[in-house]
mmCIF file of C-alpha atoms in Angstrom:
data_model
loop_
_atom_site.group_PDB
_atom_site.id
_atom_site.type_symbol
_atom_site.label_atom_id
_atom_site.label_comp_id
_atom_site.label_asym_id
_atom_site.label_seq_id
_atom_site.Cartn_x
_atom_site.Cartn_y
_atom_site.Cartn_z
ATOM 1 C CA MET A 1 40.937 -35.235 3.360
ATOM 2 C CA THR A 2 36.784 -35.579 4.973
ATOM 3 C CA GLN A 3 34.447 -33.439 3.642
ATOM 4 C CA PRO A 4 31.419 -33.015 6.640
ATOM 5 C CA ILE A 5 28.135 -33.473 6.487
ATOM 6 C CA LYS A 6 25.743 -31.023 5.869
ATOM 7 C CA PHE A 7 22.811 -30.643 7.762
ATOM 8 C CA TYR A 8 19.578 -29.352 5.927
ATOM 9 C CA GLN A 9 15.851 -28.559 7.483
ATOM 10 C CA THR A 10 13.210 -30.923 6.496
ATOM 11 C CA GLY A 11 9.632 -30.796 6.399
ATOM 12 C CA THR A 12 10.454 -26.756 5.723
ATOM 13 C CA PHE A 13 10.681 -24.494 2.742
ATOM 14 C CA THR A 14 14.374 -23.027 4.172
ATOM 15 C CA VAL A 15 16.709 -22.405 1.960
ATOM 16 C CA GLY A 16 20.660 -23.584 2.663
ATOM 17 C CA ASN A 17 21.843 -25.761 5.794
ATOM 18 C CA ARG A 18 20.465 -22.908 8.564
ATOM 19 C CA LEU A 19 18.509 -25.271 10.543
ATOM 20 C CA LEU A 20 16.467 -22.587 13.027
ATOM 21 C CA PRO A 21 14.848 -23.722 15.665
ATOM 22 C CA GLU A 22 10.993 -24.606 14.767
ATOM 23 C CA ASP A 23 10.443 -20.044 17.453
ATOM 24 C CA LYS A 24 12.399 -19.010 14.364
ATOM 25 C CA ARG A 25 11.077 -20.762 10.982
ATOM 26 C CA THR A 26 7.956 -18.046 9.818
ATOM 27 C CA VAL A 27 4.665 -20.354 9.103
ATOM 28 C CA GLN A 28 5.648 -19.609 5.878
ATOM 29 C CA SER A 29 8.933 -21.775 6.044
ATOM 30 C CA SER A 30 6.520 -24.533 7.481
ATOM 31 C CA THR A 31 5.304 -27.482 3.955
ATOM 32 C CA ALA A 32 2.163 -27.363 7.031
ATOM 33 C CA ARG A 33 0.741 -24.288 5.799
ATOM 34 C CA ASP A 34 -2.372 -23.279 5.759
ATOM 35 C CA ASN A 35 -1.906 -21.243 2.183
ATOM 36 C CA SER A 36 -4.666 -19.241 3.336
ATOM 37 C CA LEU A 37 -4.134 -17.168 -0.278
ATOM 38 C CA ASN A 38 -2.839 -18.756 -2.509
ATOM 39 C CA SER A 39 -1.085 -18.046 -5.653
ATOM 40 C CA GLY A 40 -2.910 -17.166 -8.762
ATOM 41 C CA HIS A 41 -4.159 -13.642 -7.745
ATOM 42 C CA ARG A 42 -4.032 -10.785 -9.933
ATOM 43 C CA ALA A 43 -1.061 -8.078 -7.698
ATOM 44 C CA CYS A 44 1.743 -6.560 -9.049
ATOM 45 C CA GLN A 45 4.889 -7.663 -8.663
ATOM 46 C CA GLY A 46 6.653 -6.187 -5.790
ATOM 47 C CA CYS A 47 3.396 -6.182 -4.039
ATOM 48 C CA GLY A 48 3.697 -5.084 -0.480
ATOM 49 C CA GLU A 49 0.112 -5.884 0.562
ATOM 50 C CA ALA A 50 -0.300 -9.347 -0.832
ATOM 51 C CA LEU A 51 2.831 -10.217 0.877
ATOM 52 C CA GLY A 52 0.965 -8.592 4.365
ATOM 53 C CA ALA A 53 -2.180 -10.759 3.728
ATOM 54 C CA ARG A 54 -0.034 -13.900 2.861
ATOM 55 C CA TYR A 55 1.801 -14.018 6.302
ATOM 56 C CA ALA A 56 -0.398 -12.510 8.699
ATOM 57 C CA VAL A 57 -3.468 -14.630 7.895
ATOM 58 C CA ASP A 58 -1.496 -18.070 7.510
ATOM 59 C CA ALA A 59 -0.006 -16.433 11.344
ATOM 60 C CA ALA A 60 -3.678 -15.936 12.143
ATOM 61 C CA MET A 61 -4.520 -19.817 10.411
ATOM 62 C CA ARG A 62 -1.841 -21.293 12.031
ATOM 63 C CA ALA A 63 -2.952 -19.348 15.817
ATOM 64 C CA THR A 64 -6.350 -20.939 15.417
ATOM 65 C CA ALA A 65 -5.663 -24.044 13.932
ATOM 66 C CA GLY A 66 -8.327 -23.051 10.470
ATOM 67 C CA GLN A 67 -10.901 -22.298 12.959
ATOM 68 C CA LEU A 68 -10.966 -18.644 10.820
ATOM 69 C CA ILE A 69 -13.223 -16.232 9.417
ATOM 70 C CA ALA A 70 -12.463 -13.592 7.305
ATOM 71 C CA ALA A 71 -14.153 -10.091 5.931
ATOM 72 C CA ASN A 72 -12.112 -8.364 3.731
ATOM 73 C CA ALA A 73 -12.888 -5.075 1.871
ATOM 74 C CA THR A 74 -13.335 -3.785 -0.775
ATOM 75 C CA GLY A 75 -10.312 -2.798 -2.501
ATOM 76 C CA CYS A 76 -6.984 -3.877 -3.911
ATOM 77 C CA LEU A 77 -6.517 -6.674 -2.087
ATOM 78 C CA GLU A 78 -10.172 -7.912 -2.535
ATOM 79 C CA VAL A 79 -9.491 -7.169 -6.329
ATOM 80 C CA PHE A 80 -6.447 -8.812 -7.511
ATOM 81 C CA SER A 81 -7.137 -12.402 -5.220
ATOM 82 C CA THR A 82 -10.808 -12.881 -6.492
ATOM 83 C CA PRO A 83 -11.696 -11.304 -9.940
ATOM 84 C CA TYR A 84 -15.526 -13.084 -10.409
ATOM 85 C CA PRO A 85 -15.788 -15.852 -10.520
ATOM 86 C CA GLU A 86 -11.967 -16.979 -8.918
ATOM 87 C CA THR A 87 -10.607 -16.508 -5.836
ATOM 88 C CA SER A 88 -6.864 -17.429 -4.380
ATOM 89 C CA TRP A 89 -8.428 -17.615 -0.459
ATOM 90 C CA GLN A 90 -8.908 -20.692 1.001
ATOM 91 C CA LEU A 91 -10.453 -19.759 3.964
ATOM 92 C CA PRO A 92 -13.757 -18.732 5.048
ATOM 93 C CA TRP A 93 -14.238 -15.269 2.930
ATOM 94 C CA ILE A 94 -16.610 -12.769 2.930
ATOM 95 C CA HIS A 95 -16.604 -9.462 0.549
ATOM 96 C CA SER A 96 -17.590 -6.146 2.392
ATOM 97 C CA LEU A 97 -18.234 -3.152 1.048
ATOM 98 C CA PHE A 98 -15.632 -0.595 1.106
ATOM 99 C CA GLY A 99 -16.608 1.310 4.542
ATOM 100 C CA ASN A 100 -17.585 -2.000 6.845
ATOM 101 C CA ALA A 101 -15.249 -4.984 6.656
ATOM 102 C CA ALA A 102 -15.149 -3.428 10.847
ATOM 103 C CA ALA A 103 -18.836 -3.670 10.822
ATOM 104 C CA VAL A 104 -19.453 -7.557 8.910
ATOM 105 C CA GLY A 105 -16.827 -8.760 11.102
ATOM 106 C CA SER A 106 -18.206 -7.471 13.683
ATOM 107 C CA GLY A 107 -21.833 -9.598 13.179
ATOM 108 C CA ILE A 108 -19.891 -12.315 12.160
ATOM 109 C CA ALA A 109 -18.576 -12.732 15.585
ATOM 110 C CA ALA A 110 -21.923 -12.120 17.290
ATOM 111 C CA ALA A 111 -23.526 -14.869 15.438
ATOM 112 C CA LEU A 112 -20.584 -17.359 16.654
ATOM 113 C CA LYS A 113 -20.869 -16.098 20.652
ATOM 114 C CA VAL A 114 -24.814 -16.829 20.099
ATOM 115 C CA LYS A 115 -24.176 -20.435 19.098
ATOM 116 C CA ALA A 116 -21.770 -21.090 21.131
ATOM 117 C CA ALA A 117 -23.868 -20.216 24.296
ATOM 118 C CA LYS A 118 -26.726 -22.790 22.313
ATOM 119 C CA ALA A 119 -24.526 -25.329 22.213
ATOM 120 C CA GLY A 120 -22.952 -24.472 26.289
ATOM 121 C CA LEU A 121 -19.101 -23.494 25.424
ATOM 122 C CA PRO A 122 -18.442 -19.909 27.670
ATOM 123 C CA GLU A 123 -16.760 -18.631 24.017
ATOM 124 C CA ALA A 124 -17.066 -18.883 20.312
ATOM 125 C CA VAL A 125 -14.104 -21.448 18.814
ATOM 126 C CA THR A 126 -13.966 -19.772 15.376
ATOM 127 C CA ARG A 127 -12.144 -16.673 15.642
ATOM 128 C CA VAL A 128 -13.174 -13.837 12.970
ATOM 129 C CA ILE A 129 -10.625 -10.714 11.825
ATOM 130 C CA ALA A 130 -11.704 -8.421 9.387
ATOM 131 C CA GLN A 131 -8.658 -6.653 6.444
ATOM 132 C CA GLY A 132 -8.767 -3.992 4.682
ATOM 133 C CA GLY A 133 -6.722 -1.466 3.268
ATOM 134 C CA ASP A 134 -5.713 2.542 4.394
ATOM 135 C CA GLY A 135 -8.817 3.959 2.541
ATOM 136 C CA GLY A 136 -11.463 1.500 3.347
ATOM 137 C CA THR A 137 -9.353 1.704 7.320
ATOM 138 C CA THR A 138 -8.937 4.936 7.880
ATOM 139 C CA ASP A 139 -11.228 6.841 5.870
ATOM 140 C CA ILE A 140 -14.059 5.102 4.209
ATOM 141 C CA GLY A 141 -14.931 2.885 7.550
ATOM 142 C CA PHE A 142 -13.356 4.656 10.286
ATOM 143 C CA GLY A 143 -16.200 4.620 11.835
ATOM 144 C CA CYS A 144 -17.451 0.986 11.416
ATOM 145 C CA LEU A 145 -13.633 0.502 13.120
ATOM 146 C CA SER A 146 -13.893 3.163 15.877
ATOM 147 C CA GLY A 147 -17.338 1.351 16.701
ATOM 148 C CA MET A 148 -15.758 -2.215 17.209
ATOM 149 C CA PHE A 149 -13.439 0.063 19.234
ATOM 150 C CA GLU A 150 -15.874 0.864 21.664
ATOM 151 C CA ARG A 151 -18.134 -2.409 22.579
ATOM 152 C CA ASN A 152 -15.551 -4.591 21.638
ATOM 153 C CA ASP A 153 -16.174 -6.938 19.478
ATOM 154 C CA ASP A 154 -13.914 -9.720 19.285
ATOM 155 C CA VAL A 155 -12.762 -9.592 15.883
ATOM 156 C CA LEU A 156 -8.863 -8.989 14.695
ATOM 157 C CA TYR A 157 -8.831 -6.149 12.325
ATOM 158 C CA ILE A 158 -5.707 -5.732 9.968
ATOM 159 C CA CYS A 159 -5.394 -2.745 7.829
ATOM 160 C CA TYR A 160 -2.291 -2.990 5.349
ATOM 161 C CA ASP A 161 -1.028 0.529 4.340
ATOM 162 C CA ASN A 162 0.171 1.291 0.800
ATOM 163 C CA GLU A 163 -0.881 4.917 1.597
ATOM 164 C CA GLY A 164 -3.181 5.636 -1.112
ATOM 165 C CA TYR A 165 -6.890 4.280 -3.042
ATOM 166 C CA MET A 166 -4.240 2.517 -5.342
ATOM 167 C CA ASN A 167 -6.901 0.328 -6.130
ATOM 168 C CA THR A 168 -9.076 3.809 -8.369
ATOM 169 C CA GLY A 169 -6.361 5.785 -9.611
ATOM 170 C CA VAL A 170 -4.258 5.895 -6.535
ATOM 171 C CA GLN A 171 -6.053 8.841 -4.919
ATOM 172 C CA ARG A 172 -4.896 10.136 -2.012
ATOM 173 C CA SER A 173 -6.607 9.154 1.431
ATOM 174 C CA SER A 174 -6.297 10.239 5.116
ATOM 175 C CA ALA A 175 -3.355 7.385 5.215
ATOM 176 C CA THR A 176 -1.209 9.563 2.679
ATOM 177 C CA PRO A 177 2.023 11.206 4.213
ATOM 178 C CA PRO A 178 2.766 14.927 3.355
ATOM 179 C CA ALA A 179 4.155 16.003 -0.298
ATOM 180 C CA ALA A 180 3.387 13.181 -2.239
ATOM 181 C CA ARG A 181 2.044 12.879 -5.040
ATOM 182 C CA THR A 182 -1.113 11.460 -6.022
ATOM 183 C CA ALA A 183 -3.627 11.931 -8.879
ATOM 184 C CA THR A 184 -4.849 14.165 -6.518
ATOM 185 C CA THR A 185 -1.668 15.844 -4.712
ATOM 186 C CA GLN A 186 0.191 17.047 -7.879
ATOM 187 C CA PRO A 187 3.370 18.377 -6.998
ATOM 188 C CA LEU A 188 2.405 21.519 -8.093
ATOM 189 C CA GLY A 189 2.807 25.227 -6.643
ATOM 190 C CA PRO A 190 5.049 26.142 -3.580
ATOM 191 C CA GLU A 191 3.524 23.062 -1.634
ATOM 192 C CA PRO A 192 3.908 20.706 -3.832
ATOM 193 C CA GLY A 193 1.620 16.699 -3.560
ATOM 194 C CA ALA A 194 -0.450 16.128 -0.279
ATOM 195 C CA GLU A 195 -0.398 19.071 2.897
ATOM 196 C CA PHE A 196 1.512 19.203 5.310
ATOM 197 C CA GLY A 197 -1.291 18.530 8.153
ATOM 198 C CA LYS A 198 -4.034 17.238 6.981
ATOM 199 C CA GLY A 199 -5.324 13.034 7.554
ATOM 200 C CA LYS A 200 -5.471 10.925 10.710
ATOM 201 C CA ASN A 201 -3.348 7.904 12.654
ATOM 202 C CA VAL A 202 -5.372 4.961 13.202
ATOM 203 C CA PRO A 203 -3.355 3.575 15.255
ATOM 204 C CA LEU A 204 -3.087 6.173 18.234
ATOM 205 C CA ILE A 205 -7.030 6.253 18.056
ATOM 206 C CA ALA A 206 -7.016 2.969 18.307
ATOM 207 C CA VAL A 207 -4.596 2.578 21.755
ATOM 208 C CA ALA A 208 -7.107 6.040 22.478
ATOM 209 C CA HIS A 209 -9.852 3.169 22.446
ATOM 210 C CA GLU A 210 -8.249 1.165 24.873
ATOM 211 C CA ILE A 211 -8.435 -1.469 23.478
ATOM 212 C CA PRO A 212 -6.701 -4.818 24.557
ATOM 213 C CA TYR A 213 -3.974 -4.706 21.523
ATOM 214 C CA VAL A 214 -2.738 -1.789 19.014
ATOM 215 C CA ALA A 215 0.049 -2.898 17.541
ATOM 216 C CA THR A 216 2.393 -1.457 14.285
ATOM 217 C CA ALA A 217 4.398 -3.962 11.755
ATOM 218 C CA THR A 218 5.929 -3.775 7.916
ATOM 219 C CA VAL A 219 6.881 -6.102 5.536
ATOM 220 C CA ALA A 220 10.352 -5.571 6.390
ATOM 221 C CA ASP A 221 10.085 -8.248 9.322
ATOM 222 C CA LEU A 222 7.883 -10.695 9.039
ATOM 223 C CA HIS A 223 8.860 -12.600 12.341
ATOM 224 C CA ASP A 224 7.675 -9.289 13.827
ATOM 225 C CA LEU A 225 4.563 -9.248 11.463
ATOM 226 C CA GLU A 226 3.316 -12.667 12.079
ATOM 227 C CA ALA A 227 4.408 -13.148 15.819
ATOM 228 C CA LYS A 228 1.837 -9.628 16.463
ATOM 229 C CA VAL A 229 -0.493 -11.500 14.763
ATOM 230 C CA GLU A 230 -0.352 -15.354 16.856
ATOM 231 C CA LYS A 231 -0.142 -12.546 20.619
ATOM 232 C CA ALA A 232 -3.374 -11.080 18.963
ATOM 233 C CA MET A 233 -4.888 -14.194 18.294
ATOM 234 C CA SER A 234 -4.755 -15.481 21.732
ATOM 235 C CA LEU A 235 -6.486 -12.371 22.717
ATOM 236 C CA ARG A 236 -10.203 -11.675 23.160
ATOM 237 C CA GLY A 237 -11.782 -8.727 22.054
ATOM 238 C CA ALA A 238 -11.403 -5.985 19.932
ATOM 239 C CA ARG A 239 -7.722 -5.552 18.231
ATOM 240 C CA TYR A 240 -5.939 -3.938 15.812
ATOM 241 C CA LEU A 241 -3.349 -4.653 13.535
ATOM 242 C CA HIS A 242 -1.200 -1.624 11.221
ATOM 243 C CA VAL A 243 0.242 -3.163 8.580
ATOM 244 C CA PHE A 244 2.942 -0.557 6.753
ATOM 245 C CA VAL A 245 3.182 -2.043 2.985
ATOM 246 C CA PRO A 246 4.716 -0.767 -0.001
ATOM 247 C CA CYS A 247 2.819 -0.346 -3.316
ATOM 248 C CA PRO A 248 4.829 -0.616 -5.982
ATOM 249 C CA LEU A 249 2.408 0.835 -8.601
ATOM 250 C CA GLY A 250 1.568 3.632 -6.054
ATOM 251 C CA TRP A 251 5.253 5.046 -5.484
ATOM 252 C CA GLY A 252 6.549 4.765 -8.468
ATOM 253 C CA ALA A 253 8.929 2.711 -7.261
ATOM 254 C CA ALA A 254 10.933 0.016 -8.305
ATOM 255 C CA SER A 255 9.374 -3.683 -7.338
ATOM 256 C CA CYS A 256 12.678 -5.424 -5.649
ATOM 257 C CA ASP A 257 12.477 -2.115 -3.261
ATOM 258 C CA THR A 258 9.242 -3.289 -1.429
ATOM 259 C CA ILE A 259 10.993 -4.978 1.885
ATOM 260 C CA ARG A 260 13.530 -2.077 1.548
ATOM 261 C CA LEU A 261 11.376 0.894 2.027
ATOM 262 C CA ALA A 262 9.219 -0.894 4.544
ATOM 263 C CA ARG A 263 12.771 -1.379 6.214
ATOM 264 C CA LEU A 264 14.170 2.238 5.609
ATOM 265 C CA ALA A 265 10.723 3.952 6.999
ATOM 266 C CA ARG A 266 11.374 2.494 9.894
ATOM 267 C CA GLU A 267 15.065 3.189 10.379
ATOM 268 C CA THR A 268 13.373 6.302 9.305
ATOM 269 C CA GLY A 269 11.005 6.804 12.253
ATOM 270 C CA LEU A 270 8.798 8.043 9.600
ATOM 271 C CA PHE A 271 6.722 5.261 10.305
ATOM 272 C CA PRO A 272 6.720 3.874 14.577
ATOM 273 C CA VAL A 273 6.814 0.192 14.748
ATOM 274 C CA PHE A 274 5.068 -0.459 18.706
ATOM 275 C CA GLU A 275 2.301 -2.721 20.966
ATOM 276 C CA ALA A 276 0.330 -1.270 23.196
ATOM 277 C CA GLU A 277 -1.996 -3.182 25.297
ATOM 278 C CA ASP A 278 -5.454 -1.869 27.118
ATOM 279 C CA GLY A 279 -4.524 1.866 26.154
ATOM 280 C CA GLU A 280 -0.956 1.762 27.246
ATOM 281 C CA ILE A 281 2.298 0.937 24.893
ATOM 282 C CA THR A 282 4.111 -1.330 25.557
ATOM 283 C CA ALA A 283 7.281 -2.334 23.697
ATOM 284 C CA VAL A 284 8.483 -0.374 20.483
ATOM 285 C CA THR A 285 10.968 -1.609 17.916
ATOM 286 C CA LYS A 286 14.087 0.274 17.931
ATOM 287 C CA ILE A 287 15.921 2.165 15.834
ATOM 288 C CA ARG A 288 20.054 1.157 15.955
ATOM 289 C CA ARG A 289 21.145 3.922 13.479
ATOM 290 C CA PRO A 290 18.492 6.279 11.659
ATOM 291 C CA VAL A 291 18.546 6.776 8.155
ATOM 292 C CA PRO A 292 17.483 9.939 6.644
ATOM 293 C CA VAL A 293 14.706 10.625 4.860
ATOM 294 C CA ASP A 294 16.263 11.357 1.826
ATOM 295 C CA GLU A 295 17.275 7.913 1.781
ATOM 296 C CA TYR A 296 14.008 7.150 1.499
ATOM 297 C CA LEU A 297 12.007 9.548 0.171
ATOM 298 C CA ARG A 298 14.524 9.244 -3.267
ATOM 299 C CA LEU A 299 13.853 5.781 -4.070
ATOM 300 C CA GLN A 300 10.450 7.187 -5.188
ATOM 301 C CA LYS A 301 8.696 9.060 -7.983
ATOM 302 C CA ARG A 302 6.313 10.451 -5.634
ATOM 303 C CA TYR A 303 8.730 12.611 -4.337
ATOM 304 C CA ALA A 304 10.935 12.947 -7.121
ATOM 305 C CA HIS A 305 9.308 16.741 -7.280
ATOM 306 C CA LEU A 306 11.716 17.761 -3.884
ATOM 307 C CA PHE A 307 14.884 16.711 -5.469
ATOM 308 C CA GLY A 308 16.284 18.562 -8.394
ATOM 309 C CA ALA A 309 17.955 21.862 -9.855
ATOM 310 C CA LYS A 310 13.851 22.594 -8.627
ATOM 311 C CA GLY A 311 13.917 21.094 -6.092
ATOM 312 C CA HIS A 312 12.468 21.336 -2.563
ATOM 313 C CA PRO A 313 14.686 20.872 0.832
ATOM 314 C CA GLU A 314 12.290 22.807 2.955
ATOM 315 C CA THR A 315 9.779 20.517 3.124
ATOM 316 C CA ILE A 316 12.935 17.323 2.752
ATOM 317 C CA ALA A 317 13.215 19.202 6.222
ATOM 318 C CA ARG A 318 10.023 19.550 7.114
ATOM 319 C CA ILE A 319 9.538 15.744 6.226
ATOM 320 C CA GLN A 320 12.459 15.025 8.636
ATOM 321 C CA ALA A 321 11.366 16.820 11.272
ATOM 322 C CA MET A 322 8.099 14.466 11.115
ATOM 323 C CA ALA A 323 10.226 11.314 11.953
ATOM 324 C CA ASP A 324 12.391 13.142 14.303
ATOM 325 C CA LYS A 325 8.806 13.527 16.448
ATOM 326 C CA ASN A 326 8.572 10.509 15.907
ATOM 327 C CA ILE A 327 11.861 8.776 17.052
ATOM 328 C CA LYS A 328 10.995 11.221 20.471
ATOM 329 C CA ARG A 329 7.158 10.542 20.917
ATOM 330 C CA PHE A 330 8.057 6.970 21.354
ATOM 331 C CA GLY A 331 11.938 6.086 23.055
ATOM 332 C CA LEU A 332 12.542 5.075 19.356
ATOM 333 C CA LEU A 333 16.556 4.987 19.816
ATOM 334 C CA ASP A 334 18.673 2.323 21.818
ATOM 335 C CA ALA A 335 21.276 3.762 23.295
ATOM 336 C CA GLU A 336 23.894 2.960 20.463
ATOM 337 C CA GLY A 337 22.134 4.823 17.883
ATOM 338 C CA ALA A 338 21.879 7.507 20.539
ATOM 339 C CA ALA A 339 25.016 7.985 21.250
#
């Protein structure tokens, strides 16, 4: 009996005989990828931020044909990728202070604009991204970020949100969710963990600035992440991308559950995935079947105090109500899920 011939992709790192069209392949599946964040860094096993940055920056490199400069706030991403005198970055990369990555990015963009004008060009060929964690974005760098939005500077700012100050010992940030245990929100008292009613939703604040493009994404859908980076780089002006990146160490989760946690955050409704242009939400990623929040919470030790004999079912119910509110607010359920 004649065996069928199996054809395999060439020029990619894709495993198996998945003959994907080129537009369906991720940047990382190609041998032509830039490896902007290369091997040798010191990220923890299962680090969502390292994965998100690797895909996002390489997607931006592809979109700009390698004409890219990155400004990077102090934080986990900076610390694990550039322990002096080493670096894992393979593009022009500038380390800013904890809170001024957006301002440094704006300054680079302004300099490139002047250079382009002197060369008789209508706009700069080299593009700029600024990036940081939630601490350097939603807290310390919030003023600089808002200023970048208000001036509509030609910078894509990428926030890698792991919901806390992980580099300095897992302290609460304004992106830390309610009831989560951190070093500064201990599981004590009648309402243990981080308080309800605090923090800020920076993606929606960015939408309120009516900048050209705002999007959220997770490391559970890397095609979506890459597509949003490439769309952002096709536009001019201020753009903001908020990427959900689980942190195994800070969350007390298994390193093998990083992608699972990111997927559950979306499927529960706790992290809505959407796009907005000029102040209007234009697209959302639908949830086919909503997942109860406890399936997400149980995988993380930072929520362990909510379960067991002395658990807090009323707190879990409040978190579920937050997820349900997001589902309704963003219209996350499709027809099948609603049925």
